[in-house]
């Protein structure tokens, strides 16, 4: 963890009824996977959520009505930031693992796809963010490669019990970057010949290339701000998500 505090937008990805058995105790509540992102303006392109299969998660009471699924570490930080039903103290209703979350059907703010699914990603860190990541394969190299692995490897899907219909078949183009086109992550991963989600060094380079260019030179291809510069509309979209209650701010 860095010395500088990092501010994330937590996107509330709502778990759609009916709940699986393991989430039975949450019946009647609004339950969300809370995904930490630095790129709220990319939420139009969400195709799925990522969870760490062996990761430990819990369902925490955030308010009278809302429950967030995330790591205990994030729940504790949130409690200190006034997001807990019990002031300053995380309140866990159910302990979960990533395996329990794979296949959950979700509805996520701004996403073009009405229903998206929670799928396994093996490189998620549990000491960063919430341990839940929203997947935007058009613009995030990690997301593109994790999705590529699942699509290309039936054995990987079988290992984690992933049904074919949960895996998105299309990437949603959301931002144009003059140098990289409409699916920057795909282009850069192909150019750098990245083999899998575990290709750490090359992925770091891919992220560096897309992240900077996306912010400084990207324009929106979709949504309320189509044609506008990413740089200009990022804070506006972030503000709207917070104001509407579809996201909250979180620091660590
Ligand atoms: B970003 P930083 Cl479109 N483990 O959101 C691994 N990765 C995590 C994580 C965790 N525990 N928590 C968050 N992240 C991801 C969107 C996005 C992101 C786009 C492009 C780039 C990008 C959609 N995924 O991040 O280490 C989340 O993915 C590039 C780094 O705090 C979050 O933003 O800088 C980002 O990493 C936070 O990474």
PDB file of C-alpha atoms and ligand atoms in Angstrom:
ATOM      1  CA  UNK A   1       0.000   0.000   0.000  1.00  0.00           C
ATOM      2  CA  UNK A   2       1.219   3.433  -0.940  1.00  0.00           C
ATOM      3  CA  UNK A   3       1.999   6.379   1.269  1.00  0.00           C
ATOM      4  CA  UNK A   4      -0.451   8.652  -0.536  1.00  0.00           C
ATOM      5  CA  UNK A   5      -4.102   7.956   0.146  1.00  0.00           C
ATOM      6  CA  UNK A   6      -5.875   6.587  -2.926  1.00  0.00           C
ATOM      7  CA  UNK A   7      -9.484   7.569  -3.581  1.00  0.00           C
ATOM      8  CA  UNK A   8     -11.641   5.006  -5.359  1.00  0.00           C
ATOM      9  CA  UNK A   9     -15.204   5.132  -6.615  1.00  0.00           C
ATOM     10  CA  UNK A  10     -17.093   2.098  -5.271  1.00  0.00           C
ATOM     11  CA  UNK A  11     -19.609   0.981  -7.864  1.00  0.00           C
ATOM     12  CA  UNK A  12     -22.682  -0.705  -6.401  1.00  0.00           C
ATOM     13  CA  UNK A  13     -23.280  -3.795  -8.562  1.00  0.00           C
ATOM     14  CA  UNK A  14     -26.669  -5.058  -7.372  1.00  0.00           C
ATOM     15  CA  UNK A  15     -27.120  -8.795  -6.890  1.00  0.00           C
ATOM     16  CA  UNK A  16     -30.247  -9.834  -8.779  1.00  0.00           C
ATOM     17  CA  UNK A  17     -32.873 -12.151  -7.196  1.00  0.00           C
ATOM     18  CA  UNK A  18     -33.239 -15.061  -6.673  1.00  0.00           C
ATOM     19  CA  UNK A  19     -30.238 -15.306  -4.326  1.00  0.00           C
ATOM     20  CA  UNK A  20     -28.268 -18.557  -4.153  1.00  0.00           C
ATOM     21  CA  UNK A  21     -28.612 -20.606  -0.914  1.00  0.00           C
ATOM     22  CA  UNK A  22     -25.443 -19.141   0.596  1.00  0.00           C
ATOM     23  CA  UNK A  23     -26.951 -15.620   0.441  1.00  0.00           C
ATOM     24  CA  UNK A  24     -30.235 -16.797   2.035  1.00  0.00           C
ATOM     25  CA  UNK A  25     -29.685 -14.759   5.228  1.00  0.00           C
ATOM     26  CA  UNK A  26     -29.615 -11.591   3.063  1.00  0.00           C
ATOM     27  CA  UNK A  27     -33.149 -12.131   1.724  1.00  0.00           C
ATOM     28  CA  UNK A  28     -35.121  -8.861   1.769  1.00  0.00           C
ATOM     29  CA  UNK A  29     -32.034  -6.637   1.695  1.00  0.00           C
ATOM     30  CA  UNK A  30     -30.419  -4.766  -1.167  1.00  0.00           C
ATOM     31  CA  UNK A  31     -27.155  -6.623  -1.758  1.00  0.00           C
ATOM     32  CA  UNK A  32     -24.272  -5.263  -3.851  1.00  0.00           C
ATOM     33  CA  UNK A  33     -20.833  -6.351  -4.924  1.00  0.00           C
ATOM     34  CA  UNK A  34     -18.888  -3.130  -4.269  1.00  0.00           C
ATOM     35  CA  UNK A  35     -16.229  -2.750  -6.983  1.00  0.00           C
ATOM     36  CA  UNK A  36     -13.357  -0.255  -6.548  1.00  0.00           C
ATOM     37  CA  UNK A  37     -12.483   1.671  -9.705  1.00  0.00           C
ATOM     38  CA  UNK A  38     -10.321   4.616 -10.761  1.00  0.00           C
ATOM     39  CA  UNK A  39     -12.231   4.911 -14.054  1.00  0.00           C
ATOM     40  CA  UNK A  40     -15.918   5.673 -13.317  1.00  0.00           C
ATOM     41  CA  UNK A  41     -16.341   7.076 -16.854  1.00  0.00           C
ATOM     42  CA  UNK A  42     -15.791   3.574 -18.271  1.00  0.00           C
ATOM     43  CA  UNK A  43     -18.795   2.017 -16.520  1.00  0.00           C
ATOM     44  CA  UNK A  44     -20.800   1.926 -19.774  1.00  0.00           C
ATOM     45  CA  UNK A  45     -18.480  -0.859 -20.916  1.00  0.00           C
ATOM     46  CA  UNK A  46     -18.881  -3.221 -17.959  1.00  0.00           C
ATOM     47  CA  UNK A  47     -19.271  -6.819 -19.162  1.00  0.00           C
ATOM     48  CA  UNK A  48     -18.868  -8.709 -15.861  1.00  0.00           C
ATOM     49  CA  UNK A  49     -17.437  -8.480 -12.344  1.00  0.00           C
ATOM     50  CA  UNK A  50     -14.236 -10.149 -11.144  1.00  0.00           C
ATOM     51  CA  UNK A  51     -13.751 -11.997  -7.846  1.00  0.00           C
ATOM     52  CA  UNK A  52     -10.787 -13.963  -6.479  1.00  0.00           C
ATOM     53  CA  UNK A  53     -11.960 -17.590  -6.123  1.00  0.00           C
ATOM     54  CA  UNK A  54      -9.879 -18.263  -2.996  1.00  0.00           C
ATOM     55  CA  UNK A  55     -10.448 -14.755  -1.614  1.00  0.00           C
ATOM     56  CA  UNK A  56     -12.277 -14.250   1.668  1.00  0.00           C
ATOM     57  CA  UNK A  57     -15.242 -11.896   1.501  1.00  0.00           C
ATOM     58  CA  UNK A  58     -18.139 -10.995   3.745  1.00  0.00           C
ATOM     59  CA  UNK A  59     -21.597  -9.461   3.397  1.00  0.00           C
ATOM     60  CA  UNK A  60     -21.474  -6.300   5.512  1.00  0.00           C
ATOM     61  CA  UNK A  61     -24.359  -4.110   6.653  1.00  0.00           C
ATOM     62  CA  UNK A  62     -23.592  -0.636   5.317  1.00  0.00           C
ATOM     63  CA  UNK A  63     -26.940   0.969   6.241  1.00  0.00           C
ATOM     64  CA  UNK A  64     -30.438  -0.093   7.360  1.00  0.00           C
ATOM     65  CA  UNK A  65     -31.162  -1.403   3.861  1.00  0.00           C
ATOM     66  CA  UNK A  66     -27.876  -1.944   2.021  1.00  0.00           C
ATOM     67  CA  UNK A  67     -25.404  -4.805   2.254  1.00  0.00           C
ATOM     68  CA  UNK A  68     -21.994  -4.712   0.509  1.00  0.00           C
ATOM     69  CA  UNK A  69     -19.994  -7.812  -0.354  1.00  0.00           C
ATOM     70  CA  UNK A  70     -16.267  -7.062  -0.067  1.00  0.00           C
ATOM     71  CA  UNK A  71     -13.163  -7.929   1.979  1.00  0.00           C
ATOM     72  CA  UNK A  72     -13.080  -7.488   5.751  1.00  0.00           C
ATOM     73  CA  UNK A  73     -10.249  -5.020   5.328  1.00  0.00           C
ATOM     74  CA  UNK A  74     -12.400  -2.790   3.095  1.00  0.00           C
ATOM     75  CA  UNK A  75     -15.387  -3.144   5.465  1.00  0.00           C
ATOM     76  CA  UNK A  76     -13.226  -1.878   8.323  1.00  0.00           C
ATOM     77  CA  UNK A  77     -11.987   1.098   6.282  1.00  0.00           C
ATOM     78  CA  UNK A  78     -15.562   1.871   5.236  1.00  0.00           C
ATOM     79  CA  UNK A  79     -16.757   1.705   8.853  1.00  0.00           C
ATOM     80  CA  UNK A  80     -14.200   4.401   9.723  1.00  0.00           C
ATOM     81  CA  UNK A  81     -15.509   6.430   6.757  1.00  0.00           C
ATOM     82  CA  UNK A  82     -19.064   6.336   8.137  1.00  0.00           C
ATOM     83  CA  UNK A  83     -20.282   3.500   5.954  1.00  0.00           C
ATOM     84  CA  UNK A  84     -21.462   0.896   8.447  1.00  0.00           C
ATOM     85  CA  UNK A  85     -24.822   0.201  10.079  1.00  0.00           C
ATOM     86  CA  UNK A  86     -22.994   0.008  13.418  1.00  0.00           C
ATOM     87  CA  UNK A  87     -20.865   3.190  13.719  1.00  0.00           C
ATOM     88  CA  UNK A  88     -17.096   2.542  13.393  1.00  0.00           C
ATOM     89  CA  UNK A  89     -17.620  -1.222  13.395  1.00  0.00           C
ATOM     90  CA  UNK A  90     -18.086  -3.655  10.496  1.00  0.00           C
ATOM     91  CA  UNK A  91     -21.201  -5.812  10.828  1.00  0.00           C
ATOM     92  CA  UNK A  92     -20.846  -9.086   8.901  1.00  0.00           C
ATOM     93  CA  UNK A  93     -24.008 -11.060   8.126  1.00  0.00           C
ATOM     94  CA  UNK A  94     -22.419 -13.909   6.130  1.00  0.00           C
ATOM     95  CA  UNK A  95     -18.832 -14.980   5.508  1.00  0.00           C
ATOM     96  CA  UNK A  96     -18.165 -15.874   1.887  1.00  0.00           C
ATOM     97  CA  UNK A  97     -15.417 -16.922  -0.495  1.00  0.00           C
ATOM     98  CA  UNK A  98     -14.963 -15.945  -4.113  1.00  0.00           C
ATOM     99  CA  UNK A  99     -16.300 -19.379  -5.098  1.00  0.00           C
ATOM    100  CA  UNK A 100     -19.646 -18.442  -3.519  1.00  0.00           C
ATOM    101  CA  UNK A 101     -19.815 -15.346  -5.732  1.00  0.00           C
ATOM    102  CA  UNK A 102     -18.962 -16.853  -9.133  1.00  0.00           C
ATOM    103  CA  UNK A 103     -22.107 -16.852 -11.281  1.00  0.00           C
ATOM    104  CA  UNK A 104     -24.004 -14.176  -9.323  1.00  0.00           C
ATOM    105  CA  UNK A 105     -26.200 -12.143 -11.674  1.00  0.00           C
ATOM    106  CA  UNK A 106     -25.667  -8.399 -11.301  1.00  0.00           C
ATOM    107  CA  UNK A 107     -27.159  -5.127 -12.414  1.00  0.00           C
ATOM    108  CA  UNK A 108     -24.567  -2.367 -12.562  1.00  0.00           C
ATOM    109  CA  UNK A 109     -24.914   1.397 -13.063  1.00  0.00           C
ATOM    110  CA  UNK A 110     -24.474   2.711 -16.636  1.00  0.00           C
ATOM    111  CA  UNK A 111     -23.670  -0.752 -18.013  1.00  0.00           C
ATOM    112  CA  UNK A 112     -25.016  -1.298 -21.511  1.00  0.00           C
ATOM    113  CA  UNK A 113     -25.516  -4.988 -20.680  1.00  0.00           C
ATOM    114  CA  UNK A 114     -28.541  -5.231 -18.402  1.00  0.00           C
ATOM    115  CA  UNK A 115     -27.377  -8.359 -16.567  1.00  0.00           C
ATOM    116  CA  UNK A 116     -23.718  -9.254 -16.070  1.00  0.00           C
ATOM    117  CA  UNK A 117     -22.103 -12.070 -14.054  1.00  0.00           C
ATOM    118  CA  UNK A 118     -19.396 -12.454 -11.433  1.00  0.00           C
ATOM    119  CA  UNK A 119     -16.448 -14.423 -12.830  1.00  0.00           C
ATOM    120  CA  UNK A 120     -13.034 -15.554 -11.530  1.00  0.00           C
ATOM    121  CA  UNK A 121      -9.863 -13.459 -11.907  1.00  0.00           C
ATOM    122  CA  UNK A 122      -6.708 -14.951 -10.409  1.00  0.00           C
ATOM    123  CA  UNK A 123      -4.628 -11.781 -10.046  1.00  0.00           C
ATOM    124  CA  UNK A 124      -6.940  -9.810  -7.713  1.00  0.00           C
ATOM    125  CA  UNK A 125      -5.146  -8.453  -4.666  1.00  0.00           C
ATOM    126  CA  UNK A 126      -7.044  -8.672  -1.381  1.00  0.00           C
ATOM    127  CA  UNK A 127      -5.022  -5.833   0.177  1.00  0.00           C
ATOM    128  CA  UNK A 128      -6.216  -3.264  -2.362  1.00  0.00           C
ATOM    129  CA  UNK A 129      -9.667  -1.751  -2.907  1.00  0.00           C
ATOM    130  CA  UNK A 130     -12.536  -4.067  -2.022  1.00  0.00           C
ATOM    131  CA  UNK A 131     -11.263  -7.279  -3.635  1.00  0.00           C
ATOM    132  CA  UNK A 132     -14.081  -6.895  -6.172  1.00  0.00           C
ATOM    133  CA  UNK A 133     -13.234  -5.474  -9.608  1.00  0.00           C
ATOM    134  CA  UNK A 134     -15.657  -4.426 -12.315  1.00  0.00           C
ATOM    135  CA  UNK A 135     -14.577  -5.603 -15.751  1.00  0.00           C
ATOM    136  CA  UNK A 136     -14.235  -3.218 -18.678  1.00  0.00           C
ATOM    137  CA  UNK A 137     -12.338  -5.274 -21.283  1.00  0.00           C
ATOM    138  CA  UNK A 138     -12.429  -2.484 -23.883  1.00  0.00           C
ATOM    139  CA  UNK A 139     -10.149  -0.256 -21.792  1.00  0.00           C
ATOM    140  CA  UNK A 140      -8.533  -2.298 -19.003  1.00  0.00           C
ATOM    141  CA  UNK A 141      -5.742  -4.667 -20.118  1.00  0.00           C
ATOM    142  CA  UNK A 142      -6.119  -6.840 -16.984  1.00  0.00           C
ATOM    143  CA  UNK A 143      -9.831  -7.248 -17.697  1.00  0.00           C
ATOM    144  CA  UNK A 144      -9.242  -7.962 -21.379  1.00  0.00           C
ATOM    145  CA  UNK A 145      -6.691 -10.709 -20.635  1.00  0.00           C
ATOM    146  CA  UNK A 146      -8.712 -12.317 -17.829  1.00  0.00           C
ATOM    147  CA  UNK A 147     -11.697 -12.471 -20.184  1.00  0.00           C
ATOM    148  CA  UNK A 148      -9.493 -13.772 -22.986  1.00  0.00           C
ATOM    149  CA  UNK A 149      -8.270 -16.580 -20.687  1.00  0.00           C
ATOM    150  CA  UNK A 150     -11.819 -17.613 -19.742  1.00  0.00           C
ATOM    151  CA  UNK A 151     -12.989 -17.512 -23.358  1.00  0.00           C
ATOM    152  CA  UNK A 152     -10.006 -19.404 -24.763  1.00  0.00           C
ATOM    153  CA  UNK A 153      -9.682 -22.057 -22.033  1.00  0.00           C
ATOM    154  CA  UNK A 154     -12.619 -24.440 -21.457  1.00  0.00           C
ATOM    155  CA  UNK A 155     -10.596 -26.150 -18.701  1.00  0.00           C
ATOM    156  CA  UNK A 156     -10.368 -22.867 -16.810  1.00  0.00           C
ATOM    157  CA  UNK A 157     -14.141 -22.409 -17.011  1.00  0.00           C
ATOM    158  CA  UNK A 158     -14.666 -25.994 -15.870  1.00  0.00           C
ATOM    159  CA  UNK A 159     -12.254 -25.597 -12.950  1.00  0.00           C
ATOM    160  CA  UNK A 160     -14.267 -22.698 -11.539  1.00  0.00           C
ATOM    161  CA  UNK A 161     -17.729 -23.901 -12.566  1.00  0.00           C
ATOM    162  CA  UNK A 162     -18.240 -21.056 -15.007  1.00  0.00           C
ATOM    163  CA  UNK A 163     -21.195 -21.591 -17.354  1.00  0.00           C
ATOM    164  CA  UNK A 164     -20.606 -20.535 -20.953  1.00  0.00           C
ATOM    165  CA  UNK A 165     -23.605 -18.189 -20.883  1.00  0.00           C
ATOM    166  CA  UNK A 166     -22.041 -16.154 -18.051  1.00  0.00           C
ATOM    167  CA  UNK A 167     -19.014 -15.250 -20.178  1.00  0.00           C
ATOM    168  CA  UNK A 168     -19.604 -12.116 -22.268  1.00  0.00           C
ATOM    169  CA  UNK A 169     -19.114 -12.747 -25.973  1.00  0.00           C
ATOM    170  CA  UNK A 170     -18.701  -9.105 -26.959  1.00  0.00           C
ATOM    171  CA  UNK A 171     -16.539  -6.242 -25.798  1.00  0.00           C
ATOM    172  CA  UNK A 172     -18.429  -2.941 -25.634  1.00  0.00           C
ATOM    173  CA  UNK A 173     -16.486  -0.054 -27.268  1.00  0.00           C
ATOM    174  CA  UNK A 174     -16.851   3.076 -25.115  1.00  0.00           C
ATOM    175  CA  UNK A 175     -13.822   5.309 -25.706  1.00  0.00           C
ATOM    176  CA  UNK A 176     -11.858   6.206 -28.839  1.00  0.00           C
ATOM    177  CA  UNK A 177      -8.134   6.820 -28.480  1.00  0.00           C
ATOM    178  CA  UNK A 178      -6.665   8.111 -31.773  1.00  0.00           C
ATOM    179  CA  UNK A 179      -3.589   5.884 -31.539  1.00  0.00           C
ATOM    180  CA  UNK A 180      -5.416   2.746 -30.299  1.00  0.00           C
ATOM    181  CA  UNK A 181      -8.921   2.815 -31.777  1.00  0.00           C
ATOM    182  CA  UNK A 182     -12.181   1.902 -30.037  1.00  0.00           C
ATOM    183  CA  UNK A 183     -10.946  -1.110 -28.013  1.00  0.00           C
ATOM    184  CA  UNK A 184      -7.638   0.184 -26.698  1.00  0.00           C
ATOM    185  CA  UNK A 185      -6.988  -2.667 -24.252  1.00  0.00           C
ATOM    186  CA  UNK A 186      -7.456  -5.322 -26.924  1.00  0.00           C
ATOM    187  CA  UNK A 187      -5.171  -3.486 -29.370  1.00  0.00           C
ATOM    188  CA  UNK A 188      -2.380  -2.955 -26.855  1.00  0.00           C
ATOM    189  CA  UNK A 189      -2.575  -6.548 -25.519  1.00  0.00           C
ATOM    190  CA  UNK A 190      -2.344  -7.873 -29.093  1.00  0.00           C
ATOM    191  CA  UNK A 191       0.499  -5.464 -30.021  1.00  0.00           C
ATOM    192  CA  UNK A 192       2.510  -6.477 -26.953  1.00  0.00           C
ATOM    193  CA  UNK A 193       1.692 -10.187 -27.585  1.00  0.00           C
ATOM    194  CA  UNK A 194       0.443 -10.672 -24.045  1.00  0.00           C
ATOM    195  CA  UNK A 195      -0.291 -14.362 -23.442  1.00  0.00           C
ATOM    196  CA  UNK A 196      -2.421 -14.436 -20.289  1.00  0.00           C
ATOM    197  CA  UNK A 197      -3.632 -12.532 -17.223  1.00  0.00           C
ATOM    198  CA  UNK A 198      -0.448 -13.687 -15.439  1.00  0.00           C
ATOM    199  CA  UNK A 199       1.895 -11.864 -17.853  1.00  0.00           C
ATOM    200  CA  UNK A 200       2.590  -9.261 -15.188  1.00  0.00           C
ATOM    201  CA  UNK A 201       5.393  -7.154 -16.702  1.00  0.00           C
ATOM    202  CA  UNK A 202       3.779  -6.787 -20.108  1.00  0.00           C
ATOM    203  CA  UNK A 203       0.428  -6.002 -18.515  1.00  0.00           C
ATOM    204  CA  UNK A 204       2.052  -3.228 -16.494  1.00  0.00           C
ATOM    205  CA  UNK A 205       3.344  -1.737 -19.746  1.00  0.00           C
ATOM    206  CA  UNK A 206      -0.075  -2.149 -21.417  1.00  0.00           C
ATOM    207  CA  UNK A 207      -1.743  -0.381 -18.494  1.00  0.00           C
ATOM    208  CA  UNK A 208       0.752   2.455 -18.620  1.00  0.00           C
ATOM    209  CA  UNK A 209       0.168   2.973 -22.352  1.00  0.00           C
ATOM    210  CA  UNK A 210      -3.647   2.867 -22.245  1.00  0.00           C
ATOM    211  CA  UNK A 211      -4.228   4.635 -18.951  1.00  0.00           C
ATOM    212  CA  UNK A 212      -2.416   7.853 -19.836  1.00  0.00           C
ATOM    213  CA  UNK A 213      -3.618   8.065 -23.460  1.00  0.00           C
ATOM    214  CA  UNK A 214      -7.176   7.179 -22.475  1.00  0.00           C
ATOM    215  CA  UNK A 215      -7.302  10.046 -20.046  1.00  0.00           C
ATOM    216  CA  UNK A 216      -5.523  12.710 -22.101  1.00  0.00           C
ATOM    217  CA  UNK A 217      -6.676  11.827 -25.638  1.00  0.00           C
ATOM    218  CA  UNK A 218      -9.772   9.675 -25.243  1.00  0.00           C
ATOM    219  CA  UNK A 219     -13.254  10.725 -26.384  1.00  0.00           C
ATOM    220  CA  UNK A 220     -16.535   9.091 -25.392  1.00  0.00           C
ATOM    221  CA  UNK A 221     -18.305   6.864 -27.951  1.00  0.00           C
ATOM    222  CA  UNK A 222     -21.400   6.264 -25.858  1.00  0.00           C
ATOM    223  CA  UNK A 223     -23.804   7.683 -23.301  1.00  0.00           C
ATOM    224  CA  UNK A 224     -24.842  11.147 -22.252  1.00  0.00           C
ATOM    225  CA  UNK A 225     -21.412  12.620 -23.068  1.00  0.00           C
ATOM    226  CA  UNK A 226     -20.769  11.053 -26.470  1.00  0.00           C
ATOM    227  CA  UNK A 227     -18.098  13.012 -28.382  1.00  0.00           C
ATOM    228  CA  UNK A 228     -16.709  14.670 -25.240  1.00  0.00           C
ATOM    229  CA  UNK A 229     -13.150  14.336 -23.890  1.00  0.00           C
ATOM    230  CA  UNK A 230     -12.673  11.708 -21.151  1.00  0.00           C
ATOM    231  CA  UNK A 231     -10.676  14.232 -19.161  1.00  0.00           C
ATOM    232  CA  UNK A 232     -13.595  16.695 -19.065  1.00  0.00           C
ATOM    233  CA  UNK A 233     -16.434  14.318 -18.310  1.00  0.00           C
ATOM    234  CA  UNK A 234     -14.740  11.921 -15.857  1.00  0.00           C
ATOM    235  CA  UNK A 235     -15.485  14.120 -12.806  1.00  0.00           C
ATOM    236  CA  UNK A 236     -19.021  14.787 -14.040  1.00  0.00           C
ATOM    237  CA  UNK A 237     -19.866  11.094 -14.403  1.00  0.00           C
ATOM    238  CA  UNK A 238     -18.261  10.360 -11.049  1.00  0.00           C
ATOM    239  CA  UNK A 239     -20.349  13.105  -9.397  1.00  0.00           C
ATOM    240  CA  UNK A 240     -23.565  11.832 -10.968  1.00  0.00           C
ATOM    241  CA  UNK A 241     -22.955   8.262  -9.804  1.00  0.00           C
ATOM    242  CA  UNK A 242     -22.371   9.491  -6.248  1.00  0.00           C
ATOM    243  CA  UNK A 243     -25.352  11.851  -6.283  1.00  0.00           C
ATOM    244  CA  UNK A 244     -27.733   9.167  -7.555  1.00  0.00           C
ATOM    245  CA  UNK A 245     -26.580   6.740  -4.846  1.00  0.00           C
ATOM    246  CA  UNK A 246     -25.204   4.278  -7.397  1.00  0.00           C
ATOM    247  CA  UNK A 247     -21.652   4.687  -6.090  1.00  0.00           C
ATOM    248  CA  UNK A 248     -19.781   5.990  -3.038  1.00  0.00           C
ATOM    249  CA  UNK A 249     -16.307   7.400  -2.512  1.00  0.00           C
ATOM    250  CA  UNK A 250     -13.793   5.294  -0.591  1.00  0.00           C
ATOM    251  CA  UNK A 251     -10.208   6.063   0.427  1.00  0.00           C
ATOM    252  CA  UNK A 252      -7.387   3.902   1.673  1.00  0.00           C
TER     253      UNK A 252
HETATM  254  B1  LIG B   1      -9.830  -0.093 -12.823  1.00  0.00           B
HETATM  255  P1  LIG B   1      -4.444   0.946  -8.532  1.00  0.00           P
HETATM  256 CL1  LIG B   1     -11.324   0.675 -17.603  1.00  0.00          CL
HETATM  257  N1  LIG B   1      -6.814  -6.142  -7.416  1.00  0.00           N
HETATM  258  O1  LIG B   1     -11.291   0.027 -13.045  1.00  0.00           O
HETATM  259  C1  LIG B   1      -6.496  -5.919  -8.711  1.00  0.00           C
HETATM  260  N2  LIG B   1      -6.973  -4.885  -9.429  1.00  0.00           N
HETATM  261  C2  LIG B   1      -7.821  -4.047  -8.807  1.00  0.00           C
HETATM  262  C3  LIG B   1      -8.199  -4.219  -7.458  1.00  0.00           C
HETATM  263  C4  LIG B   1      -7.661  -5.328  -6.757  1.00  0.00           C
HETATM  264  N3  LIG B   1      -7.961  -5.566  -5.477  1.00  0.00           N
HETATM  265  N4  LIG B   1      -9.064  -3.240  -7.122  1.00  0.00           N
HETATM  266  C5  LIG B   1      -9.220  -2.473  -8.209  1.00  0.00           C
HETATM  267  N5  LIG B   1      -8.480  -2.946  -9.237  1.00  0.00           N
HETATM  268  C6  LIG B   1      -8.345  -2.425 -10.613  1.00  0.00           C
HETATM  269  C7  LIG B   1     -11.620   0.045 -14.460  1.00  0.00           C
HETATM  270  C8  LIG B   1     -10.313   0.305 -15.128  1.00  0.00           C
HETATM  271  C9  LIG B   1      -9.266   0.235 -14.215  1.00  0.00           C
HETATM  272  C10 LIG B   1     -10.060   0.615 -16.456  1.00  0.00           C
HETATM  273  C11 LIG B   1      -8.758   0.838 -16.866  1.00  0.00           C
HETATM  274  C12 LIG B   1      -7.699   0.752 -15.953  1.00  0.00           C
HETATM  275  C13 LIG B   1      -7.954   0.437 -14.610  1.00  0.00           C
HETATM  276  C14 LIG B   1     -12.260  -1.255 -14.861  1.00  0.00           C
HETATM  277  N6  LIG B   1     -11.582  -2.406 -14.366  1.00  0.00           N
HETATM  278  O2  LIG B   1      -6.965   0.330 -13.688  1.00  0.00           O
HETATM  279  O3  LIG B   1      -3.417  -0.102  -8.297  1.00  0.00           O
HETATM  280  C15 LIG B   1      -9.469  -1.509 -11.022  1.00  0.00           C
HETATM  281  O4  LIG B   1      -9.562  -1.456 -12.430  1.00  0.00           O
HETATM  282  C16 LIG B   1      -5.635   0.463 -14.139  1.00  0.00           C
HETATM  283  C17 LIG B   1      -4.677   0.324 -13.001  1.00  0.00           C
HETATM  284  O5  LIG B   1      -5.155   1.419  -7.300  1.00  0.00           O
HETATM  285  C18 LIG B   1      -9.013  -0.100 -10.626  1.00  0.00           C
HETATM  286  O6  LIG B   1      -9.459   0.750 -11.691  1.00  0.00           O
HETATM  287  O7  LIG B   1      -3.913   2.030  -9.379  1.00  0.00           O
HETATM  288  C19 LIG B   1      -7.508  -0.227 -10.592  1.00  0.00           C
HETATM  289  O8  LIG B   1      -7.182  -1.626 -10.655  1.00  0.00           O
HETATM  290  C20 LIG B   1      -6.886   0.359  -9.340  1.00  0.00           C
HETATM  291  O9  LIG B   1      -5.523   0.175  -9.441  1.00  0.00           O
END
